[in-house]
Every structure is written in C-alpha cells, then in structure tokens.
Amino acid sequence: MLTKKAIELKFKQHPELQQRIKILKLASEINSDFKNPHITGGYLRDIVLGIKPSDCDVFFEGHTREQSGIVECIQEAEKRLGYPHYPDWEFENTLAMGSPGDLFEYT
C-alpha cells in the first residue's frame, strides 16, 4: 500500500500534473471567481496507477453551478504559459455542489 508521503512524491515528480497545477494557479489569478482549484478524482488515481488519465477533474470554489468564464481563463493560462490546450478538463464548483472537506481524503 502506498503511503500519503509516497503518493505526494509521485505527484511532485509527474511533469504533466505539475503543468496542470501551474495552469490552474495562473487561471485562478486571471479569473478571481475561480478560487482554490484542486485536481481530484480519476486523474490522480490514474497517475498513482501509472496509466494515462482520460480527463482532469477540478474542484473549485465559485458562486454558481454552471459558472461562466472558467474554460476561458484555463485557455488563457495555457496560452500564457505556452502549453498546448488540454481539452479534457472537468470542473465542479464545491460551493454549489458541496464538498466532503479534505480533498486528499476524498480523491
């Protein structure tokens, strides 16, 4: 069984995940309504298992369920960072949908 520390190390050493994190950080600066984005779910599971993720699940704190402007700020962040567009982002607004709390434990 992998420990939390081993999983965190694997995530820190995964270049694609680090790229996605940089994109989310810049996107949240571009759009102030895109608060505290976190990558969750199957994307992280697949990295741990050593398989290519099919999409990237992101929880964030916003103000409406179908919040506008999120995809656009992601695309702008990708452009500014010089990364190719990743078409398979999946977003869930934790304030509109609810969140179980500790995202590390939830994923």
Short mmCIF file of C-alpha atoms in Angstrom, two decimals:
data_model
loop_
_atom_site.label_atom_id
_atom_site.label_comp_id
_atom_site.label_asym_id
_atom_site.label_seq_id
_atom_site.Cartn_x
_atom_site.Cartn_y
_atom_site.Cartn_z
CA MET A 1 0.00 0.00 0.00
CA LEU A 2 1.27 3.45 -0.88
CA THR A 3 1.66 5.95 1.91
CA LYS A 4 0.42 9.53 1.69
CA LYS A 5 4.06 10.66 1.53
CA ALA A 6 4.85 8.29 -1.36
CA ILE A 7 1.80 9.48 -3.28
CA GLU A 8 2.70 13.14 -2.74
CA LEU A 9 6.23 12.43 -4.01
CA LYS A 10 4.85 10.70 -7.10
CA PHE A 11 2.64 13.73 -7.79
CA LYS A 12 5.54 16.18 -7.36
CA GLN A 13 7.60 14.19 -9.86
CA HIS A 14 4.87 13.91 -12.50
CA PRO A 15 5.54 16.58 -15.18
CA GLU A 16 2.03 16.59 -16.69
CA LEU A 17 0.43 17.04 -13.27
CA GLN A 18 2.84 19.87 -12.43
CA GLN A 19 1.93 21.53 -15.74
CA ARG A 20 -1.81 21.30 -14.92
CA ILE A 21 -1.16 22.77 -11.45
CA LYS A 22 0.66 25.77 -12.98
CA ILE A 23 -2.25 26.30 -15.39
CA LEU A 24 -4.79 26.23 -12.55
CA LYS A 25 -2.74 28.62 -10.42
CA LEU A 26 -2.49 31.18 -13.23
CA ALA A 27 -6.14 30.68 -14.24
CA SER A 28 -7.24 31.48 -10.69
CA GLU A 29 -5.21 34.71 -10.89
CA ILE A 30 -6.79 35.58 -14.25
CA ASN A 31 -10.34 34.93 -13.03
CA SER A 32 -10.94 35.87 -9.40
CA ASP A 33 -14.19 33.83 -9.42
CA PHE A 34 -12.14 30.64 -9.98
CA LYS A 35 -10.98 30.18 -6.39
CA ASN A 36 -8.88 27.40 -4.87
CA PRO A 37 -8.84 24.95 -7.78
CA HIS A 38 -7.74 21.42 -6.88
CA ILE A 39 -7.18 18.45 -9.16
CA THR A 40 -9.10 15.44 -7.86
CA GLY A 41 -10.59 12.10 -8.75
CA GLY A 42 -9.61 9.75 -11.52
CA TYR A 43 -6.82 11.96 -12.82
CA LEU A 44 -4.86 11.49 -9.61
CA ARG A 45 -5.83 7.83 -9.30
CA ASP A 46 -4.55 7.15 -12.81
CA ILE A 47 -1.23 8.85 -12.09
CA VAL A 48 -0.78 6.68 -8.99
CA LEU A 49 -1.58 3.58 -11.07
CA GLY A 50 0.80 4.67 -13.84
CA ILE A 51 -1.82 4.99 -16.56
CA LYS A 52 -2.68 7.96 -18.79
CA PRO A 53 -5.62 9.94 -17.37
CA SER A 54 -8.61 10.38 -19.68
CA ASP A 55 -9.61 13.75 -18.20
CA CYS A 56 -8.65 16.17 -15.44
CA ASP A 57 -11.21 16.65 -12.65
CA VAL A 58 -11.01 20.03 -10.91
CA PHE A 59 -12.91 21.21 -7.83
CA PHE A 60 -13.02 24.96 -7.20
CA GLU A 61 -14.89 27.50 -5.10
CA GLY A 62 -17.13 29.68 -7.21
CA HIS A 63 -20.57 31.20 -7.00
CA THR A 64 -22.83 29.30 -9.42
CA ARG A 65 -23.19 25.70 -10.56
CA GLU A 66 -22.51 26.36 -14.26
CA GLN A 67 -20.06 29.19 -13.74
CA SER A 68 -19.10 31.08 -16.87
CA GLY A 69 -15.56 32.13 -17.68
CA ILE A 70 -13.78 29.07 -16.28
CA VAL A 71 -12.86 27.44 -19.59
CA GLU A 72 -11.75 30.81 -20.96
CA CYS A 73 -9.40 31.51 -18.05
CA ILE A 74 -7.92 28.00 -18.41
CA GLN A 75 -7.33 28.57 -22.12
CA GLU A 76 -5.75 31.96 -21.42
CA ALA A 77 -3.45 30.42 -18.79
CA GLU A 78 -2.41 27.64 -21.18
CA LYS A 79 -1.66 30.26 -23.85
CA ARG A 80 0.38 32.49 -21.50
CA LEU A 81 2.39 29.52 -20.24
CA GLY A 82 2.97 28.21 -23.77
CA TYR A 83 1.28 24.86 -23.11
CA PRO A 84 -0.88 23.12 -25.69
CA HIS A 85 -4.61 23.27 -24.99
CA TYR A 86 -5.82 20.31 -22.94
CA PRO A 87 -9.45 19.66 -24.00
CA ASP A 88 -10.47 17.30 -21.21
CA TRP A 89 -10.84 19.50 -18.14
CA GLU A 90 -13.88 18.65 -15.96
CA PHE A 91 -14.96 21.30 -13.41
CA GLU A 92 -17.10 21.04 -10.28
CA ASN A 93 -17.94 24.02 -8.13
CA THR A 94 -17.69 22.88 -4.50
CA LEU A 95 -19.73 25.80 -3.15
CA ALA A 96 -22.62 24.99 -5.49
CA MET A 97 -22.29 21.19 -5.34
CA GLY A 98 -20.95 20.63 -1.83
CA SER A 99 -17.63 19.14 -0.76
CA PRO A 100 -16.78 16.46 1.79
CA GLY A 101 -13.97 18.60 3.25
CA ASP A 102 -10.47 17.14 2.97
CA LEU A 103 -9.90 16.76 -0.78
CA PHE A 104 -6.88 14.48 -0.24
CA GLU A 105 -9.05 12.00 1.64
CA TYR A 106 -11.91 12.36 -0.84
CA THR A 107 -9.91 11.54 -4.00
#
